[in-house]
Amino acid sequence: MADHRNSDESPSTTTQPPQPPPLSPLPVPAPPRQPVSLIQPSQKKRSHNSKTKVLRVFRSVFRSLPIITPTACKMPALPVGLTDVHHHHRSSSSGHRVTGTLFGYRKGRVSFSMQESPRCLPTLVVELAMQTNALQKEMASGMVRIALECEKRQEKDKTRLVDEPLWTMFCNGKKAGYGVKREASDEDLNVMEILKAVSMGAGVLPGNSEVEGPDGELAYMRAHFDRVIGSKDSETLYMLSPDGNTGPELSIFFVRI
């Protein structure tokens, strides 16, 4: 008897087991934090003779005046006739030198840290009302004036100027928002620890995947600043250029009005 088969019948196939879903990439771990070895800033007060004190007060009268738009910051601009005097005193050392660091992720807000020296814990950390890349563009113009203003306190109030918690911020005469003083975070201390051996310079540090992802970069600029205290309501930081008169100029003014 002939064997008849249906031509449409397909041969039997083997059933494949279901494939597991593709594994998602493992998160990139954050760079290990450096153990903090920064030391406490010195609390010693420097002694000055009366002649030095008089000269310092005289110089601070000129140096505490920011070059910004008067209507925007409610502060007088430096008279044209005193521009050369201002530049001359800017290159002198009437105040005392501190280390200042601007740092932040490129798309995040930039912070400013002030230290007695690169090996000391910060004495001041202010989160400014600007993104890091915006400040870099301003610095490319060659001159940046940042004014941080707050209201005057009563005479009996002994709060130091740099201890004010909130500031109205102006950059080159334009209102930028509000600056906030804060305690140094673990991230801040990690940056200061990494830069402990750097006295002056600029660059980028590896990003923290917990904050900006594995491709994020933290930009920084560190320099010496001349700190001049004009009064209990006026204080100024002038960035000192390592090669004299070249490079960008940066001044930060703390003022109670």
Tab-separated table of C-alpha atoms in Angstrom:
chain	number	residue	atom	x	y	z
A	1	MET	CA	0.000	0.000	0.000
A	2	ALA	CA	1.407	3.290	-1.074
A	3	ASP	CA	2.431	5.759	1.593
A	4	HIS	CA	0.624	9.085	0.985
A	5	ARG	CA	1.684	12.219	2.887
A	6	ASN	CA	0.240	15.701	2.860
A	7	SER	CA	2.644	17.932	0.998
A	8	ASP	CA	1.563	20.893	3.133
A	9	GLU	CA	2.641	19.196	6.317
A	10	SER	CA	5.881	20.745	7.597
A	11	PRO	CA	8.493	18.761	9.446
A	12	SER	CA	8.417	19.006	13.212
A	13	THR	CA	10.478	21.832	14.787
A	14	THR	CA	12.223	21.991	18.161
A	15	THR	CA	10.822	24.652	20.556
A	16	GLN	CA	13.531	27.061	21.770
A	17	PRO	CA	13.501	28.066	25.456
A	18	PRO	CA	12.722	31.785	26.115
A	19	GLN	CA	15.757	34.032	26.188
A	20	PRO	CA	16.394	36.064	29.350
A	21	PRO	CA	16.147	39.868	28.964
A	22	PRO	CA	19.452	41.661	28.324
A	23	LEU	CA	21.265	42.714	31.407
A	24	SER	CA	21.329	46.461	32.079
A	25	PRO	CA	24.808	47.939	32.440
A	26	LEU	CA	26.047	48.144	35.967
A	27	PRO	CA	26.189	51.685	37.389
A	28	VAL	CA	29.629	53.213	37.361
A	29	PRO	CA	30.749	53.547	40.958
A	30	ALA	CA	31.646	56.995	42.209
A	31	PRO	CA	35.355	57.723	42.528
A	32	PRO	CA	36.617	56.829	45.994
A	33	ARG	CA	36.718	59.793	48.343
A	34	GLN	CA	40.008	60.927	49.731
A	35	PRO	CA	40.385	60.736	53.522
A	36	VAL	CA	40.182	64.291	54.801
A	37	SER	CA	43.480	65.452	56.266
A	38	LEU	CA	42.815	69.198	56.138
A	39	ILE	CA	43.704	71.052	59.308
A	40	GLN	CA	41.797	73.651	61.265
A	41	PRO	CA	42.551	77.284	60.303
A	42	SER	CA	44.631	79.334	62.702
A	43	GLN	CA	42.724	81.480	65.180
A	44	LYS	CA	45.665	83.737	65.932
A	45	LYS	CA	45.180	87.433	65.344
A	46	ARG	CA	47.913	89.264	63.587
A	47	SER	CA	49.400	92.236	65.406
A	48	HIS	CA	49.804	95.501	63.517
A	49	ASN	CA	51.291	98.743	64.636
A	50	SER	CA	49.204	101.917	64.502
A	51	LYS	CA	50.860	103.175	61.315
A	52	THR	CA	49.992	99.991	59.449
A	53	LYS	CA	46.401	100.154	60.684
A	54	VAL	CA	45.970	103.736	59.465
A	55	LEU	CA	47.408	102.867	56.056
A	56	ARG	CA	45.190	99.801	55.775
A	57	VAL	CA	42.040	101.815	56.574
A	58	PHE	CA	43.040	104.474	54.041
A	59	ARG	CA	43.560	101.901	51.304
A	60	SER	CA	40.374	100.000	52.115
A	61	VAL	CA	38.310	103.153	51.492
A	62	PHE	CA	39.171	102.849	47.810
A	63	ARG	CA	39.310	99.086	47.524
A	64	SER	CA	35.893	98.413	49.063
A	65	LEU	CA	34.099	100.179	46.197
A	66	PRO	CA	33.000	97.692	43.495
A	67	ILE	CA	33.042	98.666	39.817
A	68	ILE	CA	29.421	97.788	39.051
A	69	THR	CA	26.301	99.555	37.865
A	70	PRO	CA	25.100	101.859	40.674
A	71	THR	CA	21.384	101.467	39.920
A	72	ALA	CA	21.565	97.695	39.913
A	73	CYS	CA	23.627	97.204	43.048
A	74	LYS	CA	22.700	100.416	44.886
A	75	MET	CA	26.382	101.118	45.322
A	76	PRO	CA	28.540	103.870	43.853
A	77	ALA	CA	30.897	102.975	41.021
A	78	LEU	CA	34.541	103.864	41.371
A	79	PRO	CA	35.173	107.380	40.020
A	80	VAL	CA	37.072	107.515	36.742
A	81	GLY	CA	39.835	109.576	38.268
A	82	LEU	CA	40.567	106.863	40.802
A	83	THR	CA	40.793	103.971	38.341
A	84	ASP	CA	44.588	104.025	38.310
A	85	VAL	CA	44.672	104.303	42.094
A	86	HIS	CA	42.344	101.320	42.367
A	87	HIS	CA	44.551	99.281	40.041
A	88	HIS	CA	47.678	100.290	41.946
A	89	HIS	CA	46.254	99.285	45.323
A	90	ARG	CA	44.891	96.086	43.837
A	91	SER	CA	48.455	94.966	43.160
A	92	SER	CA	49.594	95.874	46.673
A	93	SER	CA	49.166	93.711	49.750
A	94	SER	CA	47.161	95.911	52.146
A	95	GLY	CA	45.044	92.933	53.178
A	96	HIS	CA	46.091	89.404	53.977
A	97	ARG	CA	46.306	86.564	51.507
A	98	VAL	CA	43.842	83.670	51.435
A	99	THR	CA	43.168	80.789	49.045
A	100	GLY	CA	39.968	80.964	47.011
A	101	THR	CA	38.492	78.160	44.888
A	102	LEU	CA	35.621	78.354	42.400
A	103	PHE	CA	34.299	74.899	41.586
A	104	GLY	CA	31.212	73.143	40.277
A	105	TYR	CA	29.789	70.788	37.668
A	106	ARG	CA	29.510	72.459	34.284
A	107	LYS	CA	25.699	72.385	34.265
A	108	GLY	CA	25.362	72.967	38.005
A	109	ARG	CA	25.747	75.995	40.255
A	110	VAL	CA	29.236	77.159	41.025
A	111	SER	CA	30.482	77.423	44.609
A	112	PHE	CA	33.208	79.557	46.146
A	113	SER	CA	35.403	78.313	48.973
A	114	MET	CA	37.778	80.429	51.041
A	115	GLN	CA	40.644	78.858	52.988
A	116	GLU	CA	43.471	80.197	55.073
A	117	SER	CA	45.727	77.961	52.966
A	118	PRO	CA	45.179	74.973	50.643
A	119	ARG	CA	45.878	72.628	53.580
A	120	CYS	CA	43.216	74.141	55.867
A	121	LEU	CA	39.519	73.443	56.191
A	122	PRO	CA	37.312	76.047	54.449
A	123	THR	CA	36.363	79.069	56.529
A	124	LEU	CA	33.626	80.020	54.055
A	125	VAL	CA	31.603	78.204	51.381
A	126	VAL	CA	29.075	80.161	49.316
A	127	GLU	CA	26.911	78.640	46.594
A	128	LEU	CA	26.612	81.339	43.949
A	129	ALA	CA	23.591	82.073	41.765
A	130	MET	CA	25.340	81.109	38.523
A	131	GLN	CA	26.012	77.974	36.574
A	132	THR	CA	29.660	77.024	36.217
A	133	ASN	CA	29.673	77.307	32.420
A	134	ALA	CA	28.056	80.772	32.630
A	135	LEU	CA	30.782	82.007	34.984
A	136	GLN	CA	33.436	80.571	32.680
A	137	LYS	CA	31.998	82.671	29.831
A	138	GLU	CA	32.106	85.781	32.025
A	139	MET	CA	35.705	85.028	32.989
A	140	ALA	CA	36.590	84.809	29.298
A	141	SER	CA	35.746	88.519	29.002
A	142	GLY	CA	38.705	89.269	31.267
A	143	MET	CA	36.931	91.069	34.134
A	144	VAL	CA	34.349	89.777	36.602
A	145	ARG	CA	32.890	91.688	39.534
A	146	ILE	CA	30.671	89.673	41.871
A	147	ALA	CA	28.779	91.607	44.527
A	148	LEU	CA	27.009	89.821	47.379
A	149	GLU	CA	24.631	92.131	49.240
A	150	CYS	CA	22.479	91.768	52.332
A	151	GLU	CA	20.631	94.118	54.664
A	152	LYS	CA	22.334	95.838	57.558
A	153	ARG	CA	21.741	94.491	61.035
A	154	GLN	CA	21.110	96.360	64.259
A	155	GLU	CA	24.130	97.790	66.017
A	156	LYS	CA	23.853	95.266	68.849
A	157	ASP	CA	23.949	92.350	66.416
A	158	LYS	CA	27.503	90.953	66.312
A	159	THR	CA	27.021	88.628	63.327
A	160	ARG	CA	30.129	88.684	61.156
A	161	LEU	CA	29.693	89.767	57.568
A	162	VAL	CA	30.846	86.443	56.118
A	163	ASP	CA	28.431	84.579	58.413
A	164	GLU	CA	25.338	86.029	56.733
A	165	PRO	CA	23.204	83.126	55.451
A	166	LEU	CA	21.691	84.710	52.305
A	167	TRP	CA	22.947	87.205	49.756
A	168	THR	CA	21.540	89.004	46.745
A	169	MET	CA	24.094	88.401	44.009
A	170	PHE	CA	25.121	90.676	41.136
A	171	CYS	CA	27.620	89.774	38.418
A	172	ASN	CA	29.090	92.685	36.461
A	173	GLY	CA	26.166	94.851	37.519
A	174	LYS	CA	23.412	92.377	36.590
A	175	LYS	CA	21.280	90.709	39.222
A	176	ALA	CA	21.870	86.962	39.061
A	177	GLY	CA	19.791	85.639	41.972
A	178	TYR	CA	20.738	84.632	45.496
A	179	GLY	CA	23.933	83.279	46.980
A	180	VAL	CA	23.683	80.949	49.962
A	181	LYS	CA	26.283	80.354	52.647
A	182	ARG	CA	26.462	76.725	53.719
A	183	GLU	CA	28.553	74.350	55.728
A	184	ALA	CA	31.178	72.473	53.750
A	185	SER	CA	29.656	69.207	52.497
A	186	ASP	CA	31.474	65.894	52.086
A	187	GLU	CA	31.710	66.661	48.362
A	188	ASP	CA	33.267	70.079	49.100
A	189	LEU	CA	35.815	68.568	51.473
A	190	ASN	CA	36.674	65.885	48.954
A	191	VAL	CA	37.416	68.563	46.336
A	192	MET	CA	39.545	70.543	48.801
A	193	GLU	CA	41.421	67.372	49.747
A	194	ILE	CA	42.187	66.514	46.117
A	195	LEU	CA	43.400	70.081	45.492
A	196	LYS	CA	45.435	70.278	48.705
A	197	ALA	CA	48.728	70.356	46.791
A	198	VAL	CA	47.452	72.978	44.298
A	199	SER	CA	48.099	76.599	45.234
A	200	MET	CA	47.009	78.159	41.916
A	201	GLY	CA	45.571	76.735	38.710
A	202	ALA	CA	42.476	75.575	36.846
A	203	GLY	CA	41.249	72.296	35.399
A	204	VAL	CA	38.689	69.519	35.771
A	205	LEU	CA	38.263	66.661	38.206
A	206	PRO	CA	36.606	63.272	37.570
A	207	GLY	CA	32.832	63.392	37.818
A	208	ASN	CA	30.793	61.832	40.591
A	209	SER	CA	28.279	59.385	39.085
A	210	GLU	CA	25.912	59.965	41.982
A	211	VAL	CA	25.599	63.631	41.021
A	212	GLU	CA	26.363	64.183	37.338
A	213	GLY	CA	26.737	60.707	35.898
A	214	PRO	CA	29.954	59.012	34.775
A	215	ASP	CA	30.589	61.637	32.075
A	216	GLY	CA	30.226	64.625	34.388
A	217	GLU	CA	33.261	66.778	35.080
A	218	LEU	CA	33.821	69.124	37.968
A	219	ALA	CA	35.622	72.271	36.852
A	220	TYR	CA	37.711	74.303	39.288
A	221	MET	CA	39.805	77.444	39.415
A	222	ARG	CA	42.048	78.183	42.387
A	223	ALA	CA	44.030	81.341	43.106
A	224	HIS	CA	45.368	83.531	45.882
A	225	PHE	CA	43.070	86.365	46.942
A	226	ASP	CA	43.887	89.565	48.761
A	227	ARG	CA	41.285	89.881	51.526
A	228	VAL	CA	40.559	93.455	52.560
A	229	ILE	CA	38.146	94.258	55.402
A	230	GLY	CA	36.913	97.836	55.006
A	231	SER	CA	34.477	97.744	57.931
A	232	LYS	CA	32.099	95.347	59.652
A	233	ASP	CA	29.748	95.879	56.682
A	234	SER	CA	32.255	95.751	53.827
A	235	GLU	CA	34.772	93.127	52.776
A	236	THR	CA	36.464	92.446	49.448
A	237	LEU	CA	38.422	89.605	47.871
A	238	TYR	CA	40.749	90.442	44.972
A	239	MET	CA	42.173	87.616	42.903
A	240	LEU	CA	45.949	87.877	42.550
A	241	SER	CA	47.292	86.966	39.127
A	242	PRO	CA	50.473	84.866	39.232
A	243	ASP	CA	52.050	86.795	36.368
A	244	GLY	CA	51.186	90.317	37.394
A	245	ASN	CA	48.831	92.201	35.119
A	246	THR	CA	47.760	89.528	32.609
A	247	GLY	CA	44.893	87.067	32.822
A	248	PRO	CA	41.286	87.488	33.980
A	249	GLU	CA	40.450	89.765	36.887
A	250	LEU	CA	38.017	88.665	39.563
A	251	SER	CA	36.776	90.560	42.588
A	252	ILE	CA	34.159	89.450	45.103
A	253	PHE	CA	32.474	92.080	47.282
A	254	PHE	CA	30.558	91.316	50.490
A	255	VAL	CA	28.424	94.303	51.490
A	256	ARG	CA	25.667	95.134	53.938
A	257	ILE	CA	23.494	97.990	52.641
